[in-house]
Amino acid sequence: MDSRRMAASPPFETTVGALLAACERDEPDRIILTAGDRQITIGEVARQARAIAADLVGRGIGPGDPVATMLGNGPNHAALFCGIAMAGALWIPLNPQARGPSLAHALGVARPVLAYAHQDAVEPLRTAMPDGSIEILVTDGWRFDTHAEPGEATLPVIRPDDVRTIMFTSGTSGPPKGVQVTERMLVASAAGTALASDCSDGDVFLMWEPLHHIGGAQVLVMALVHRARLVMVERFSASGLWPTVRAEGVTKLHYLGGILEILLKAPPRADDRDHPVEIAFGGGCRPEIWRAFEARFAIPIREVYGMTEASSFTTINRSGTVGSTGTAVPWFEVALCGDDGGAVAAGAQGEITVTTAYPGLFTPGYLNAPEATAGLLRDGRLHTGDLGRLDADGNLYFLGRLSDSLRRRGENISAWEVETALAAHPDIAESAVVGVAAEIGEHDILCFVTMREGSAFDPEGLAAWSRDTMPPHHVPRYWKAVASFERTPSQRIRKDRLDRDLATATDTAPARNRTP
């Protein structure tokens, strides 16, 4: 059996470098990356990666030494990832737009000894590490030297359970945590990508996901195993997506956060169904968006659930049950736990927890954060911190973060549930709900909304609509209009950046319910 096909099943006994070497041996001329007008082969990527690895070894950088990249997407960034892996160094991919305290925090946790950075990121790096402890090599994600020579170097032996990268979480409600991701976990995440997308030889993926996110790294590894071609773009572009999809014959499309909503906002076109895409897979698709997207573009939605800490993919919806994230991948089991740690009743809400019969598929922990690690991994079970419920068929329904839930009038409320209900309002483009201290009891609900073009912000009208369509304890009391939401690289709303000052919000509670 092809060793790369074996890598698609647990226990995932291989590494990124071994996969790249096998591909170079068997099919060096296969095109793996399309970047602009360039077609880049496996052999070219492998040659450049070995040159990078040799250079790192020549600099005295070896196993476990942290090396950062602060670059956009592109074939050079992909080769750097592979080269850092081959040298056994610890890859620290950082958002090239990172600035200030969040960047200083990540650098303080990871303490890289070397950084490959775009010119625009050099000054923020130096400001965040004023002690000058990091050497910076200026490059970009796209520069790719097809004439790179590997040079002489003895590369280390790499093992599947070696920690290969530190992926920093989005940090929507606090400082980002550095998730330790092993070689085995990267290969498992690639297998999950292939399963979710029904990947087969010759498939073409639009690679818009940033390489500083697990979504970018896993699709690159998947292309090595499953002979897919990746069409790399520097960033997601709603206006450029469909022309690129048609020109390059893209067959599989990945989505996160609000990307499907963004595509639906464009005016309908006669050629909306004229494309080669067979499946759109990802996370964060609400039921009403699900139905609208499938109806308009004739692309089946395949919703998934997972987190970087558990090799990215935990459940995949292969049945088409709208609203569900599906059932567990073959190497995991999912259960819901109550506040006391015990199992919840069928159909009830609980914390999503994950177990596995295969060692090494959970993160070894958060880098230099033992307390957070202890809260994540308990008694062989990974506690996700997410709220969900299971139906009679074992389908998982994601209900939001436990930290993004609130308690009102004795009722537990998921912000996700309220936001999903508000998405049905014809004038609301998007909403974000948070809990604020109530005058009496636990929480009141503060809702931030962006209005559709041409629609006026009418908080009293929004509250009246909510009272007619939502459970009483789900109806927001306070409302604020915002022009747009600040987002993480995976397109999640940064709720920690929302202005919760109630002096600038509209209170729509009936006067009789207000404390004098």
PDB file of N, CA and C in Angstrom, residues 331-376:
ATOM      1  N   TRP A 331     -11.509   8.252  14.637  1.00  0.00           N
ATOM      2  CA  TRP A 331     -10.510   8.145  15.697  1.00  0.00           C
ATOM      3  C   TRP A 331     -10.904   8.863  16.988  1.00  0.00           C
ATOM      4  N   PHE A 332     -12.107   9.420  17.060  1.00  0.00           N
ATOM      5  CA  PHE A 332     -12.551  10.110  18.265  1.00  0.00           C
ATOM      6  C   PHE A 332     -13.934   9.628  18.696  1.00  0.00           C
ATOM      7  N   GLU A 333     -14.250   9.865  19.976  1.00  0.00           N
ATOM      8  CA  GLU A 333     -15.599   9.700  20.507  1.00  0.00           C
ATOM      9  C   GLU A 333     -15.975  10.985  21.226  1.00  0.00           C
ATOM     10  N   VAL A 334     -17.259  11.356  21.119  1.00  0.00           N
ATOM     11  CA  VAL A 334     -17.747  12.608  21.690  1.00  0.00           C
ATOM     12  C   VAL A 334     -18.792  12.293  22.755  1.00  0.00           C
ATOM     13  N   ALA A 335     -18.716  13.004  23.876  1.00  0.00           N
ATOM     14  CA  ALA A 335     -19.729  12.906  24.926  1.00  0.00           C
ATOM     15  C   ALA A 335     -19.949  14.294  25.512  1.00  0.00           C
ATOM     16  N   LEU A 336     -21.135  14.490  26.092  1.00  0.00           N
ATOM     17  CA  LEU A 336     -21.470  15.773  26.715  1.00  0.00           C
ATOM     18  C   LEU A 336     -21.462  15.620  28.230  1.00  0.00           C
ATOM     19  N   CYS A 337     -20.872  16.603  28.898  1.00  0.00           N
ATOM     20  CA  CYS A 337     -20.778  16.565  30.356  1.00  0.00           C
ATOM     21  C   CYS A 337     -21.494  17.756  30.972  1.00  0.00           C
ATOM     22  N   GLY A 338     -22.118  17.529  32.124  1.00  0.00           N
ATOM     23  CA  GLY A 338     -22.753  18.607  32.856  1.00  0.00           C
ATOM     24  C   GLY A 338     -21.766  19.327  33.757  1.00  0.00           C
ATOM     25  N   ASP A 339     -22.274  20.258  34.534  1.00  0.00           N
ATOM     26  CA  ASP A 339     -21.418  21.041  35.426  1.00  0.00           C
ATOM     27  C   ASP A 339     -20.681  20.168  36.435  1.00  0.00           C
ATOM     28  N   ASP A 340     -21.287  19.019  36.792  1.00  0.00           N
ATOM     29  CA  ASP A 340     -20.672  18.132  37.772  1.00  0.00           C
ATOM     30  C   ASP A 340     -19.720  17.128  37.144  1.00  0.00           C
ATOM     31  N   GLY A 341     -19.530  17.213  35.817  1.00  0.00           N
ATOM     32  CA  GLY A 341     -18.646  16.294  35.125  1.00  0.00           C
ATOM     33  C   GLY A 341     -19.310  15.021  34.677  1.00  0.00           C
ATOM     34  N   GLY A 342     -20.569  14.803  35.087  1.00  0.00           N
ATOM     35  CA  GLY A 342     -21.290  13.607  34.689  1.00  0.00           C
ATOM     36  C   GLY A 342     -21.982  13.773  33.353  1.00  0.00           C
ATOM     37  N   ALA A 343     -22.448  12.660  32.790  1.00  0.00           N
ATOM     38  CA  ALA A 343     -23.148  12.693  31.504  1.00  0.00           C
ATOM     39  C   ALA A 343     -24.481  13.415  31.644  1.00  0.00           C
ATOM     40  N   VAL A 344     -24.894  14.099  30.589  1.00  0.00           N
ATOM     41  CA  VAL A 344     -26.173  14.798  30.587  1.00  0.00           C
ATOM     42  C   VAL A 344     -27.235  13.906  29.955  1.00  0.00           C
ATOM     43  N   ALA A 345     -28.488  14.220  30.208  1.00  0.00           N
ATOM     44  CA  ALA A 345     -29.594  13.452  29.647  1.00  0.00           C
ATOM     45  C   ALA A 345     -29.657  13.641  28.131  1.00  0.00           C
ATOM     46  N   ALA A 346     -30.229  12.654  27.446  1.00  0.00           N
ATOM     47  CA  ALA A 346     -30.360  12.727  25.989  1.00  0.00           C
ATOM     48  C   ALA A 346     -31.096  13.994  25.584  1.00  0.00           C
ATOM     49  N   GLY A 347     -30.540  14.708  24.633  1.00  0.00           N
ATOM     50  CA  GLY A 347     -31.146  15.923  24.129  1.00  0.00           C
ATOM     51  C   GLY A 347     -30.820  17.161  24.935  1.00  0.00           C
ATOM     52  N   ALA A 348     -30.147  17.003  26.074  1.00  0.00           N
ATOM     53  CA  ALA A 348     -29.814  18.153  26.914  1.00  0.00           C
ATOM     54  C   ALA A 348     -28.486  18.760  26.493  1.00  0.00           C
ATOM     55  N   GLN A 349     -28.266  19.988  26.938  1.00  0.00           N
ATOM     56  CA  GLN A 349     -27.021  20.671  26.638  1.00  0.00           C
ATOM     57  C   GLN A 349     -25.936  20.255  27.616  1.00  0.00           C
ATOM     58  N   GLY A 350     -24.700  20.296  27.140  1.00  0.00           N
ATOM     59  CA  GLY A 350     -23.568  19.998  28.007  1.00  0.00           C
ATOM     60  C   GLY A 350     -22.277  20.394  27.336  1.00  0.00           C
ATOM     61  N   GLU A 351     -21.184  20.319  28.104  1.00  0.00           N
ATOM     62  CA  GLU A 351     -19.879  20.634  27.519  1.00  0.00           C
ATOM     63  C   GLU A 351     -19.453  19.494  26.603  1.00  0.00           C
ATOM     64  N   ILE A 352     -18.964  19.854  25.408  1.00  0.00           N
ATOM     65  CA  ILE A 352     -18.464  18.864  24.459  1.00  0.00           C
ATOM     66  C   ILE A 352     -17.106  18.365  24.953  1.00  0.00           C
ATOM     67  N   THR A 353     -16.995  17.058  25.141  1.00  0.00           N
ATOM     68  CA  THR A 353     -15.719  16.451  25.522  1.00  0.00           C
ATOM     69  C   THR A 353     -15.366  15.358  24.510  1.00  0.00           C
ATOM     70  N   VAL A 354     -14.069  15.079  24.399  1.00  0.00           N
ATOM     71  CA  VAL A 354     -13.578  14.163  23.373  1.00  0.00           C
ATOM     72  C   VAL A 354     -12.633  13.157  24.004  1.00  0.00           C
ATOM     73  N   THR A 355     -12.756  11.894  23.600  1.00  0.00           N
ATOM     74  CA  THR A 355     -11.806  10.853  23.989  1.00  0.00           C
ATOM     75  C   THR A 355     -11.324  10.146  22.722  1.00  0.00           C
ATOM     76  N   THR A 356     -10.202   9.436  22.864  1.00  0.00           N
ATOM     77  CA  THR A 356      -9.656   8.705  21.723  1.00  0.00           C
ATOM     78  C   THR A 356      -8.958   7.441  22.193  1.00  0.00           C
ATOM     79  N   ALA A 357      -8.997   6.418  21.347  1.00  0.00           N
ATOM     80  CA  ALA A 357      -8.273   5.181  21.616  1.00  0.00           C
ATOM     81  C   ALA A 357      -6.854   5.241  21.072  1.00  0.00           C
ATOM     82  N   TYR A 358      -6.523   6.319  20.370  1.00  0.00           N
ATOM     83  CA  TYR A 358      -5.216   6.447  19.718  1.00  0.00           C
ATOM     84  C   TYR A 358      -4.387   7.509  20.427  1.00  0.00           C
ATOM     85  N   PRO A 359      -3.323   7.120  21.105  1.00  0.00           N
ATOM     86  CA  PRO A 359      -2.490   8.113  21.812  1.00  0.00           C
ATOM     87  C   PRO A 359      -1.887   9.127  20.848  1.00  0.00           C
ATOM     88  N   GLY A 360      -1.722  10.345  21.357  1.00  0.00           N
ATOM     89  CA  GLY A 360      -0.986  11.352  20.610  1.00  0.00           C
ATOM     90  C   GLY A 360      -1.806  12.242  19.719  1.00  0.00           C
ATOM     91  N   LEU A 361      -3.140  12.116  19.734  1.00  0.00           N
ATOM     92  CA  LEU A 361      -3.961  12.952  18.860  1.00  0.00           C
ATOM     93  C   LEU A 361      -4.485  14.203  19.564  1.00  0.00           C
ATOM     94  N   PHE A 362      -4.230  14.314  20.868  1.00  0.00           N
ATOM     95  CA  PHE A 362      -4.524  15.550  21.591  1.00  0.00           C
ATOM     96  C   PHE A 362      -3.227  16.314  21.814  1.00  0.00           C
ATOM     97  N   THR A 363      -3.338  17.620  21.926  1.00  0.00           N
ATOM     98  CA  THR A 363      -2.165  18.435  22.184  1.00  0.00           C
ATOM     99  C   THR A 363      -1.480  18.006  23.487  1.00  0.00           C
ATOM    100  N   PRO A 364      -0.148  18.066  23.538  1.00  0.00           N
ATOM    101  CA  PRO A 364       0.536  17.858  24.822  1.00  0.00           C
ATOM    102  C   PRO A 364       0.215  18.960  25.828  1.00  0.00           C
ATOM    103  N   GLY A 365      -0.361  20.066  25.336  1.00  0.00           N
ATOM    104  CA  GLY A 365      -0.746  21.149  26.234  1.00  0.00           C
ATOM    105  C   GLY A 365      -0.473  22.506  25.632  1.00  0.00           C
ATOM    106  N   TYR A 366      -0.806  23.531  26.365  1.00  0.00           N
ATOM    107  CA  TYR A 366      -0.520  24.899  25.964  1.00  0.00           C
ATOM    108  C   TYR A 366       0.893  25.265  26.409  1.00  0.00           C
ATOM    109  N   LEU A 367       1.638  25.916  25.545  1.00  0.00           N
ATOM    110  CA  LEU A 367       3.021  26.250  25.841  1.00  0.00           C
ATOM    111  C   LEU A 367       3.100  27.197  27.041  1.00  0.00           C
ATOM    112  N   ASN A 368       3.861  26.770  28.033  1.00  0.00           N
ATOM    113  CA  ASN A 368       4.121  27.587  29.225  1.00  0.00           C
ATOM    114  C   ASN A 368       2.830  28.068  29.905  1.00  0.00           C
ATOM    115  N   ALA A 369       1.806  27.199  29.885  1.00  0.00           N
ATOM    116  CA  ALA A 369       0.532  27.549  30.528  1.00  0.00           C
ATOM    117  C   ALA A 369      -0.025  26.303  31.216  1.00  0.00           C
ATOM    118  N   PRO A 370       0.601  25.866  32.317  1.00  0.00           N
ATOM    119  CA  PRO A 370       0.189  24.603  32.953  1.00  0.00           C
ATOM    120  C   PRO A 370      -1.231  24.622  33.501  1.00  0.00           C
ATOM    121  N   GLU A 371      -1.702  25.765  33.997  1.00  0.00           N
ATOM    122  CA  GLU A 371      -3.056  25.815  34.543  1.00  0.00           C
ATOM    123  C   GLU A 371      -4.096  25.643  33.443  1.00  0.00           C
ATOM    124  N   ALA A 372      -3.882  26.317  32.301  1.00  0.00           N
ATOM    125  CA  ALA A 372      -4.811  26.167  31.176  1.00  0.00           C
ATOM    126  C   ALA A 372      -4.783  24.740  30.643  1.00  0.00           C
ATOM    127  N   THR A 373      -3.605  24.127  30.617  1.00  0.00           N
ATOM    128  CA  THR A 373      -3.486  22.744  30.154  1.00  0.00           C
ATOM    129  C   THR A 373      -4.237  21.801  31.082  1.00  0.00           C
ATOM    130  N   ALA A 374      -4.112  22.027  32.394  1.00  0.00           N
ATOM    131  CA  ALA A 374      -4.804  21.173  33.358  1.00  0.00           C
ATOM    132  C   ALA A 374      -6.316  21.259  33.195  1.00  0.00           C
ATOM    133  N   GLY A 375      -6.829  22.420  32.819  1.00  0.00           N
ATOM    134  CA  GLY A 375      -8.257  22.570  32.594  1.00  0.00           C
ATOM    135  C   GLY A 375      -8.719  21.938  31.302  1.00  0.00           C
ATOM    136  N   LEU A 376      -7.809  21.789  30.345  1.00  0.00           N
ATOM    137  CA  LEU A 376      -8.152  21.222  29.042  1.00  0.00           C
ATOM    138  C   LEU A 376      -8.177  19.708  29.071  1.00  0.00           C
TER     139      LEU A 376
END
